[in-house]
Amino acid sequence: MTPVPMPKQTAAVLDVDKIRADFPILMRQVHDLPLVYLDNAASSQMPQPVIDRWVRYQQNEHANVHRAVHALSEIATREYEAARDKVARFINAREPREIIFTRGTTEGINLVMHGFGRAFIQQGDEIILSALEHHSNIVPWQMLCEEKGARLRIIPMNDAGELLLDEYEKLFNTHTRLVALAHVSNALGTVNPVREMIHAAHRHGVPVLLDGAQAAPHMAVDVQALDCDFYAFSGHKMCGPTGIGVLYGKAEWLEKMQPYQGGGDMILSVTFEKTTYNAIPYKFEAGTPPIAAAITLGAAMDYLSGIGMDAIAQHERALLRYATGQLRQVKGVRLIGTAQEKAAVLSFTLEGIHPHDAGTLLDMEGIAIRAGHHCAQPVMQRFGVPATARASFAFYNTFAEVDALIAGIHKVQKVFA
Ligand SMILES: *Cc1c(COP(=O)(O)O)cnc(C)c1O
């Protein structure tokens, strides 16, 4: 086996050792072995400055927002809104009021399904999705279609996991009301040409929702440059805590949409006869929001910006190239998802070994990967596999960890030989 040389010119874009020192969890052992954490597409880890922000809020600043006049409530409100400003800057939204805090990508998409779908999608209308969507960007639309008598049209993909743009163009007609599309596929790593695809949709007067769960943590996202109408992502995949996510929406759409949930904070006035809704974004944030998690997400964005999203993307690209080269040389490996444009996600199968067994045995080596359908069963069906093993990288992963993965795979194969 000839080893693939390390891409030296790009290996040094980040001081990964220094970065790793920020992540307490990366120091721990699993089964008495150093943790090799390669399940970042499911959830990433939190660095100490972000953890500290959570603790400082709980120790010093906690109160409810937007309600009271007392000092703590004013601090909590200020910090919560400061986090919204940080998110707006992070994705280059025009205004902070275009940023809605949600529980995650899933809730963001459901919000659009309720708020946009209920208002603008009628019987006989069509929604375009792609063949590589996460269940979170399929099931809500199915529910809406069932309710409204609308239907889904699916953009097909080739064997590399790339969407067929000619076929996409053919799906538009006068009934098309929305395109809902992953920016980056969690199961295949494909980076979709979303700018071009949004352009095409807009030529037909159709708005576009991007599922950015796998893009926002790994590349600079500029919602104005993309010109997407909605963009949803999750905090826990980008060094933030669970329970917080973001839905960006163009103000002109958000103004026209119905609230997702009713309750406190989303109203201006309530009588038993009539309720007047609050302005955006509050109209979409019923009840006490996840204040601590939002503020901590703001700290995560500071942390990521401090490293630089372009440097992060470059390091992860180098890891992907190296890992792909190494994995291709392992006999019996089938890579699932070989798009030209890929994020650092490696889905694969091992001949004669179930992905769950591979995952379990790798775990015994301290190596955390995901095995399963990755909430993308249609993708598995497209490639004719029930499941894959998936290694997914973050900026704190190293070339040595790629080597550990490859060594682990060899060990797994020996067990089954
Ligand atoms: C993780 C993920 C989701 C769902 O995110 P939640 O945080 O579970 O709501 C949706 N789409 C993609 C592409 C994902 O990777």
Short mmCIF file of C-alpha atoms and ligand atoms in Angstrom, two decimals:
data_model
loop_
_atom_site.label_atom_id
_atom_site.label_comp_id
_atom_site.label_asym_id
_atom_site.label_seq_id
_atom_site.Cartn_x
_atom_site.Cartn_y
_atom_site.Cartn_z
CA MET A 1 0.00 0.00 0.00
CA THR A 2 1.50 3.33 -1.02
CA PRO A 3 0.66 6.01 1.50
CA VAL A 4 -0.95 9.18 0.22
CA PRO A 5 1.41 12.03 1.07
CA MET A 6 0.20 14.62 3.54
CA PRO A 7 -0.85 17.80 1.78
CA LYS A 8 1.88 19.83 3.45
CA GLN A 9 1.07 23.16 1.87
CA THR A 10 -2.39 23.17 3.42
CA ALA A 11 -1.67 21.21 6.58
CA ALA A 12 -0.55 24.34 8.35
CA VAL A 13 -3.49 26.71 7.77
CA LEU A 14 -4.57 26.09 11.34
CA ASP A 15 -2.60 25.52 14.52
CA VAL A 16 -4.67 22.44 15.29
CA ASP A 17 -2.73 21.50 18.44
CA LYS A 18 -3.46 24.89 19.92
CA ILE A 19 -7.11 24.66 18.88
CA ARG A 20 -7.47 21.18 20.38
CA ALA A 21 -6.25 22.47 23.72
CA ASP A 22 -9.47 24.53 23.84
CA PHE A 23 -11.63 21.39 23.76
CA PRO A 24 -11.64 19.57 27.11
CA ILE A 25 -13.62 16.64 25.73
CA LEU A 26 -10.95 15.90 23.13
CA MET A 27 -8.54 15.14 25.99
CA ARG A 28 -10.66 12.33 27.37
CA GLN A 29 -10.31 8.67 26.75
CA VAL A 30 -12.90 6.20 25.54
CA HIS A 31 -12.40 2.54 26.43
CA ASP A 32 -8.99 3.56 27.83
CA LEU A 33 -7.92 4.93 24.46
CA PRO A 34 -7.63 8.52 23.26
CA LEU A 35 -10.89 9.73 21.81
CA VAL A 36 -10.88 10.15 18.03
CA TYR A 37 -14.06 12.10 17.44
CA LEU A 38 -15.26 11.79 13.85
CA ASP A 39 -19.00 12.26 14.29
CA ASN A 40 -19.09 16.00 13.79
CA ALA A 41 -21.90 15.89 11.25
CA ALA A 42 -24.14 14.58 14.04
CA SER A 43 -22.91 17.02 16.67
CA SER A 44 -19.68 18.92 17.21
CA GLN A 45 -17.86 19.60 20.50
CA MET A 46 -17.71 22.79 22.55
CA PRO A 47 -14.49 24.68 23.28
CA GLN A 48 -13.80 26.09 26.74
CA PRO A 49 -14.51 29.75 25.88
CA VAL A 50 -17.99 28.72 24.71
CA ILE A 51 -18.56 26.54 27.78
CA ASP A 52 -17.39 29.48 29.91
CA ARG A 53 -19.96 31.73 28.32
CA TRP A 54 -22.72 29.30 29.28
CA VAL A 55 -21.45 29.15 32.86
CA ARG A 56 -21.02 32.91 33.17
CA TYR A 57 -24.58 33.44 32.01
CA GLN A 58 -25.95 30.92 34.51
CA GLN A 59 -23.83 32.27 37.36
CA ASN A 60 -24.25 35.99 36.76
CA GLU A 61 -26.80 36.98 34.20
CA HIS A 62 -29.79 34.69 34.20
CA ALA A 63 -33.28 36.19 34.07
CA ASN A 64 -36.14 36.19 31.62
CA VAL A 65 -35.88 38.48 28.61
CA HIS A 66 -38.07 41.27 27.24
CA ARG A 67 -40.33 41.41 30.27
CA ALA A 68 -39.00 42.94 33.43
CA VAL A 69 -37.33 46.25 34.12
CA HIS A 70 -34.86 44.88 36.65
CA ALA A 71 -31.12 44.78 36.07
CA LEU A 72 -30.71 41.08 35.39
CA SER A 73 -33.53 41.02 32.89
CA GLU A 74 -31.97 43.96 31.11
CA ILE A 75 -28.61 42.16 30.94
CA ALA A 76 -30.19 38.93 29.72
CA THR A 77 -32.19 40.83 27.10
CA ARG A 78 -29.15 42.78 25.94
CA GLU A 79 -27.01 39.63 25.66
CA TYR A 80 -29.78 37.68 23.93
CA GLU A 81 -30.20 40.44 21.34
CA ALA A 82 -26.41 40.77 21.03
CA ALA A 83 -26.35 37.07 20.10
CA ARG A 84 -28.95 37.78 17.42
CA ASP A 85 -26.70 40.54 16.06
CA LYS A 86 -23.76 38.11 16.02
CA VAL A 87 -25.76 35.56 14.06
CA ALA A 88 -26.84 38.25 11.59
CA ARG A 89 -23.21 39.24 11.04
CA PHE A 90 -22.05 35.61 10.86
CA ILE A 91 -24.29 34.86 7.88
CA ASN A 92 -24.39 38.44 6.59
CA ALA A 93 -28.14 39.00 7.00
CA ARG A 94 -29.32 42.50 6.19
CA GLU A 95 -30.86 43.05 9.60
CA PRO A 96 -30.99 41.23 12.96
CA ARG A 97 -34.80 41.07 12.76
CA GLU A 98 -34.35 38.52 9.96
CA ILE A 99 -32.86 36.13 12.54
CA ILE A 100 -35.27 33.88 14.44
CA PHE A 101 -33.97 31.68 17.22
CA THR A 102 -35.33 28.14 17.03
CA ARG A 103 -34.49 24.82 18.65
CA GLY A 104 -32.53 23.73 15.59
CA THR A 105 -32.65 23.15 11.86
CA THR A 106 -35.67 20.87 12.17
CA GLU A 107 -37.72 23.49 13.97
CA GLY A 108 -36.62 26.17 11.51
CA ILE A 109 -37.90 24.10 8.59
CA ASN A 110 -41.14 23.32 10.42
CA LEU A 111 -41.57 27.02 11.09
CA VAL A 112 -41.36 27.74 7.35
CA MET A 113 -43.69 24.84 6.65
CA HIS A 114 -46.32 26.30 9.00
CA GLY A 115 -45.72 29.99 8.45
CA PHE A 116 -45.06 30.01 4.71
CA GLY A 117 -46.60 26.73 3.63
CA ARG A 118 -49.97 27.27 5.30
CA ALA A 119 -50.23 30.76 3.79
CA PHE A 120 -48.88 30.25 0.29
CA ILE A 121 -49.30 26.60 -0.68
CA GLN A 122 -52.64 25.38 -1.95
CA GLN A 123 -54.15 22.29 -3.50
CA GLY A 124 -52.35 21.31 -6.70
CA ASP A 125 -49.21 23.28 -5.83
CA GLU A 126 -45.75 21.77 -5.96
CA ILE A 127 -42.68 21.85 -3.77
CA ILE A 128 -39.29 20.90 -5.17
CA LEU A 129 -36.94 18.92 -2.92
CA SER A 130 -33.77 17.05 -3.80
CA ALA A 131 -32.94 13.37 -3.64
CA LEU A 132 -30.30 13.97 -0.96
CA GLU A 133 -32.39 15.64 1.73
CA HIS A 134 -32.28 14.90 5.44
CA HIS A 135 -35.62 13.66 6.81
CA SER A 136 -36.00 17.08 8.46
CA ASN A 137 -36.36 18.60 5.02
CA ILE A 138 -38.70 15.92 3.70
CA VAL A 139 -41.21 15.00 6.38
CA PRO A 140 -42.55 18.52 7.14
CA TRP A 141 -43.23 19.04 3.43
CA GLN A 142 -44.93 15.68 3.16
CA MET A 143 -47.15 16.63 6.08
CA LEU A 144 -48.03 19.90 4.36
CA CYS A 145 -48.72 18.15 1.05
CA GLU A 146 -51.06 15.75 2.76
CA GLU A 147 -52.90 18.57 4.45
CA LYS A 148 -53.13 20.78 1.35
CA GLY A 149 -53.32 18.30 -1.51
CA ALA A 150 -50.01 19.59 -2.84
CA ARG A 151 -47.19 17.39 -4.11
CA LEU A 152 -43.43 16.96 -3.96
CA ARG A 153 -41.15 16.96 -7.01
CA ILE A 154 -37.71 15.48 -6.47
CA ILE A 155 -34.46 16.59 -8.11
CA PRO A 156 -32.61 13.37 -9.01
CA MET A 157 -28.87 12.82 -8.54
CA ASN A 158 -26.13 10.88 -10.31
CA ASP A 159 -24.04 8.03 -8.89
CA ALA A 160 -21.54 10.48 -7.42
CA GLY A 161 -24.30 12.12 -5.37
CA GLU A 162 -24.52 15.26 -7.50
CA LEU A 163 -27.89 16.77 -8.34
CA LEU A 164 -28.89 16.79 -11.99
CA LEU A 165 -29.36 20.46 -12.78
CA ASP A 166 -30.99 19.87 -16.18
CA GLU A 167 -33.64 17.76 -14.48
CA TYR A 168 -34.05 20.41 -11.80
CA GLU A 169 -34.85 23.06 -14.40
CA LYS A 170 -37.51 20.79 -15.90
CA LEU A 171 -39.36 20.48 -12.58
CA PHE A 172 -40.56 24.08 -12.56
CA ASN A 173 -44.03 24.96 -13.74
CA THR A 174 -46.77 27.41 -12.80
CA HIS A 175 -47.67 25.30 -9.74
CA THR A 176 -44.19 25.45 -8.18
CA ARG A 177 -44.30 27.37 -4.90
CA LEU A 178 -41.06 26.54 -3.08
CA VAL A 179 -37.68 24.88 -3.44
CA ALA A 180 -36.36 23.32 -0.22
CA LEU A 181 -32.80 22.16 -0.58
CA ALA A 182 -29.78 21.09 1.46
CA HIS A 183 -26.80 23.39 1.10
CA VAL A 184 -24.55 20.43 2.01
CA SER A 185 -25.68 16.80 2.28
CA ASN A 186 -25.09 15.19 5.67
CA ALA A 187 -25.08 11.66 4.23
CA LEU A 188 -22.89 12.24 1.16
CA GLY A 189 -21.04 15.47 1.81
CA THR A 190 -22.15 16.90 -1.54
CA VAL A 191 -21.99 20.68 -1.65
CA ASN A 192 -24.84 21.68 -3.91
CA PRO A 193 -24.41 24.57 -6.39
CA VAL A 194 -27.02 26.48 -4.44
CA ARG A 195 -26.28 29.93 -5.82
CA GLU A 196 -27.00 28.79 -9.33
CA MET A 197 -30.02 26.78 -8.17
CA ILE A 198 -31.46 29.75 -6.28
CA HIS A 199 -30.98 31.90 -9.37
CA ALA A 200 -32.89 29.36 -11.44
CA ALA A 201 -35.75 29.24 -8.91
CA HIS A 202 -35.98 33.01 -8.76
CA ARG A 203 -36.21 33.17 -12.55
CA HIS A 204 -39.44 31.22 -12.06
CA GLY A 205 -40.48 33.49 -9.19
CA VAL A 206 -40.07 30.67 -6.65
CA PRO A 207 -38.49 31.24 -3.21
CA VAL A 208 -35.82 28.90 -1.84
CA LEU A 209 -35.25 27.49 1.63
CA LEU A 210 -31.76 26.16 2.29
CA ASP A 211 -31.08 23.55 4.95
CA GLY A 212 -27.71 24.84 6.11
CA ALA A 213 -27.13 22.38 8.98
CA GLN A 214 -23.99 20.97 7.34
CA ALA A 215 -22.82 24.16 5.66
CA ALA A 216 -22.88 26.83 8.37
CA PRO A 217 -20.30 24.98 10.54
CA HIS A 218 -17.86 24.41 7.69
CA MET A 219 -17.79 27.37 5.32
CA ALA A 220 -18.45 31.09 5.20
CA VAL A 221 -22.17 31.55 4.51
CA ASP A 222 -23.44 34.82 3.07
CA VAL A 223 -27.21 34.76 2.78
CA GLN A 224 -27.27 37.99 0.77
CA ALA A 225 -24.77 36.70 -1.76
CA LEU A 226 -26.69 33.41 -1.98
CA ASP A 227 -29.96 35.36 -2.18
CA CYS A 228 -31.78 32.48 -0.45
CA ASP A 229 -35.17 33.32 1.03
CA PHE A 230 -34.75 31.12 4.12
CA TYR A 231 -31.72 29.51 5.72
CA ALA A 232 -31.95 27.09 8.67
CA PHE A 233 -29.13 25.68 10.80
CA SER A 234 -28.33 24.21 14.23
CA GLY A 235 -26.07 25.46 17.02
CA HIS A 236 -24.93 22.05 18.22
CA LYS A 237 -23.19 21.29 14.92
CA MET A 238 -21.08 24.44 15.13
CA CYS A 239 -19.55 24.34 18.61
CA GLY A 240 -22.70 25.60 20.29
CA PRO A 241 -25.09 23.85 22.67
CA THR A 242 -28.08 21.71 21.82
CA GLY A 243 -31.52 23.28 21.90
CA ILE A 244 -30.66 26.30 19.79
CA GLY A 245 -30.82 26.93 16.07
CA VAL A 246 -31.39 29.73 13.65
CA LEU A 247 -33.87 30.45 10.94
CA TYR A 248 -32.93 33.31 8.67
CA GLY A 249 -35.74 34.66 6.53
CA LYS A 250 -35.92 37.66 4.24
CA ALA A 251 -37.90 40.31 6.10
CA GLU A 252 -40.43 40.64 3.29
CA TRP A 253 -41.34 36.95 3.63
CA LEU A 254 -41.33 36.92 7.42
CA GLU A 255 -43.66 39.92 7.48
CA LYS A 256 -46.18 38.04 5.34
CA MET A 257 -46.01 34.76 7.23
CA GLN A 258 -48.28 33.52 9.96
CA PRO A 259 -46.82 32.83 13.42
CA TYR A 260 -45.69 29.27 14.08
CA GLN A 261 -46.74 29.08 17.70
CA GLY A 262 -48.96 31.28 19.83
CA GLY A 263 -48.10 32.44 23.33
CA GLY A 264 -46.23 35.04 25.31
CA ASP A 265 -43.79 37.50 23.74
CA MET A 266 -45.11 36.98 20.21
CA ILE A 267 -48.01 39.39 20.76
CA LEU A 268 -48.55 43.12 21.02
CA SER A 269 -51.97 42.89 22.63
CA VAL A 270 -54.41 40.17 23.52
CA THR A 271 -58.10 40.30 24.22
CA PHE A 272 -60.49 37.36 24.03
CA GLU A 273 -61.77 38.87 20.80
CA LYS A 274 -58.51 39.55 19.03
CA THR A 275 -54.74 39.26 19.28
CA THR A 276 -52.31 41.56 17.54
CA TYR A 277 -48.98 39.96 16.77
CA ASN A 278 -45.62 41.41 17.63
CA ALA A 279 -43.14 42.57 14.98
CA ILE A 280 -40.60 40.16 13.48
CA PRO A 281 -38.60 38.35 14.74
CA TYR A 282 -40.61 38.21 18.01
CA LYS A 283 -43.75 37.12 16.16
CA PHE A 284 -41.98 33.79 15.68
CA GLU A 285 -40.51 33.41 19.16
CA ALA A 286 -43.47 32.44 21.35
CA GLY A 287 -42.73 31.74 24.99
CA THR A 288 -39.48 32.09 26.90
CA PRO A 289 -36.73 31.50 24.35
CA PRO A 290 -33.60 29.38 24.92
CA ILE A 291 -31.77 32.41 26.30
CA ALA A 292 -28.65 30.69 27.64
CA ALA A 293 -28.27 28.60 24.51
CA ALA A 294 -28.67 31.61 22.20
CA ILE A 295 -26.06 33.62 24.09
CA THR A 296 -23.72 30.63 24.06
CA LEU A 297 -24.26 30.20 20.32
CA GLY A 298 -23.15 33.81 19.95
CA ALA A 299 -19.93 32.86 21.75
CA ALA A 300 -19.52 29.88 19.40
CA MET A 301 -19.76 32.21 16.43
CA ASP A 302 -17.13 34.48 17.97
CA TYR A 303 -14.92 31.44 18.42
CA LEU A 304 -15.39 30.20 14.84
CA SER A 305 -14.92 33.70 13.42
CA GLY A 306 -11.76 34.03 15.49
CA ILE A 307 -10.34 31.00 13.70
CA GLY A 308 -11.82 32.07 10.38
CA MET A 309 -14.35 30.15 8.33
CA ASP A 310 -12.12 30.18 5.26
CA ALA A 311 -9.23 28.66 7.21
CA ILE A 312 -11.64 26.08 8.66
CA ALA A 313 -12.86 25.17 5.18
CA GLN A 314 -9.30 24.89 3.89
CA HIS A 315 -8.15 22.62 6.72
CA GLU A 316 -11.20 20.40 6.38
CA ARG A 317 -10.69 20.18 2.63
CA ALA A 318 -7.12 18.99 3.21
CA LEU A 319 -8.39 16.40 5.72
CA LEU A 320 -11.02 15.22 3.23
CA ARG A 321 -8.51 14.87 0.42
CA TYR A 322 -6.10 12.94 2.60
CA ALA A 323 -8.78 10.71 4.13
CA THR A 324 -10.38 10.00 0.74
CA GLY A 325 -7.02 8.97 -0.72
CA GLN A 326 -6.29 6.71 2.23
CA LEU A 327 -9.73 5.14 2.29
CA ARG A 328 -9.71 4.43 -1.44
CA GLN A 329 -6.68 2.21 -0.91
CA VAL A 330 -8.41 -0.01 1.62
CA LYS A 331 -9.68 -3.14 -0.08
CA GLY A 332 -13.43 -3.72 0.17
CA VAL A 333 -14.25 -0.07 0.81
CA ARG A 334 -17.01 1.51 -1.22
CA LEU A 335 -17.24 5.26 -0.93
CA ILE A 336 -20.82 6.53 -1.03
CA GLY A 337 -20.82 10.11 -2.26
CA THR A 338 -17.97 11.15 -4.53
CA ALA A 339 -19.14 14.55 -5.72
CA GLN A 340 -16.59 17.00 -7.13
CA GLU A 341 -17.64 19.55 -4.52
CA LYS A 342 -17.67 17.88 -1.13
CA ALA A 343 -17.58 18.81 2.51
CA ALA A 344 -15.49 16.69 4.90
CA VAL A 345 -17.96 13.82 5.19
CA LEU A 346 -16.93 10.29 4.25
CA SER A 347 -19.73 7.78 3.91
CA PHE A 348 -18.60 4.28 3.11
CA THR A 349 -19.38 0.61 3.35
CA LEU A 350 -17.01 -2.30 4.01
CA GLU A 351 -17.59 -5.43 1.99
CA GLY A 352 -19.16 -8.16 4.10
CA ILE A 353 -19.36 -6.03 7.25
CA HIS A 354 -22.46 -4.29 8.49
CA PRO A 355 -21.83 -0.58 9.17
CA HIS A 356 -23.16 -0.99 12.72
CA ASP A 357 -20.60 -3.69 13.43
CA ALA A 358 -17.88 -1.50 11.96
CA GLY A 359 -19.05 1.40 14.13
CA THR A 360 -19.12 -0.74 17.26
CA LEU A 361 -15.65 -2.16 16.68
CA LEU A 362 -14.22 1.27 15.86
CA ASP A 363 -15.74 2.56 19.09
CA MET A 364 -13.73 -0.10 20.93
CA GLU A 365 -10.68 1.62 19.44
CA GLY A 366 -11.85 4.99 20.77
CA ILE A 367 -12.98 6.10 17.32
CA ALA A 368 -16.42 7.70 17.15
CA ILE A 369 -18.14 7.50 13.78
CA ARG A 370 -21.79 7.24 12.83
CA ALA A 371 -23.34 4.13 11.38
CA GLY A 372 -26.87 4.12 10.04
CA HIS A 373 -29.06 5.81 7.48
CA HIS A 374 -28.12 9.31 8.72
CA CYS A 375 -31.75 10.43 8.64
CA ALA A 376 -31.57 10.18 4.87
CA GLN A 377 -33.23 6.89 3.97
CA PRO A 378 -34.00 7.98 0.37
CA VAL A 379 -30.24 8.51 -0.12
CA MET A 380 -29.55 4.98 1.16
CA GLN A 381 -32.22 3.63 -1.20
CA ARG A 382 -30.69 5.53 -4.12
CA PHE A 383 -27.33 3.85 -3.49
CA GLY A 384 -28.86 0.48 -2.69
CA VAL A 385 -27.49 0.19 0.84
CA PRO A 386 -29.39 -0.05 4.14
CA ALA A 387 -26.82 2.06 5.95
CA THR A 388 -23.31 3.45 5.73
CA ALA A 389 -20.46 4.13 8.10
CA ARG A 390 -19.77 7.85 8.18
CA ALA A 391 -16.69 9.70 9.36
CA SER A 392 -17.25 13.45 9.46
CA PHE A 393 -14.54 15.96 10.27
CA ALA A 394 -14.28 19.28 12.04
CA PHE A 395 -11.49 21.85 12.08
CA TYR A 396 -10.06 20.30 15.28
CA ASN A 397 -9.44 16.95 13.62
CA THR A 398 -5.93 15.95 12.61
CA PHE A 399 -4.22 13.93 9.91
CA ALA A 400 -3.12 11.54 12.66
CA GLU A 401 -6.79 10.91 13.43
CA VAL A 402 -7.35 10.01 9.79
CA ASP A 403 -4.51 7.50 10.17
CA ALA A 404 -6.17 6.15 13.32
CA LEU A 405 -9.42 5.68 11.41
CA ILE A 406 -7.69 3.82 8.60
CA ALA A 407 -5.81 1.62 11.09
CA GLY A 408 -9.11 1.00 12.88
CA ILE A 409 -10.78 -0.07 9.65
CA HIS A 410 -7.97 -2.54 8.96
CA LYS A 411 -8.53 -3.98 12.42
CA VAL A 412 -12.26 -4.30 11.82
CA GLN A 413 -11.57 -6.12 8.56
CA LYS A 414 -9.24 -8.53 10.35
CA VAL A 415 -11.98 -9.43 12.81
CA PHE A 416 -14.26 -10.35 9.92
CA ALA A 417 -11.57 -11.93 7.73
C1 LIG B 1 -28.50 17.54 11.47
C2 LIG B 1 -29.24 17.93 10.26
C3 LIG B 1 -30.56 18.35 10.30
C4 LIG B 1 -31.35 18.36 11.59
O1 LIG B 1 -30.76 19.18 12.54
P1 LIG B 1 -31.35 19.17 14.03
O2 LIG B 1 -30.30 19.91 14.80
O3 LIG B 1 -31.47 17.73 14.43
O4 LIG B 1 -32.65 19.86 13.99
C5 LIG B 1 -31.18 18.73 9.15
N1 LIG B 1 -30.53 18.70 7.98
C6 LIG B 1 -29.25 18.31 7.88
C7 LIG B 1 -28.57 18.34 6.55
C8 LIG B 1 -28.56 17.90 9.01
O5 LIG B 1 -27.30 17.50 8.92
#
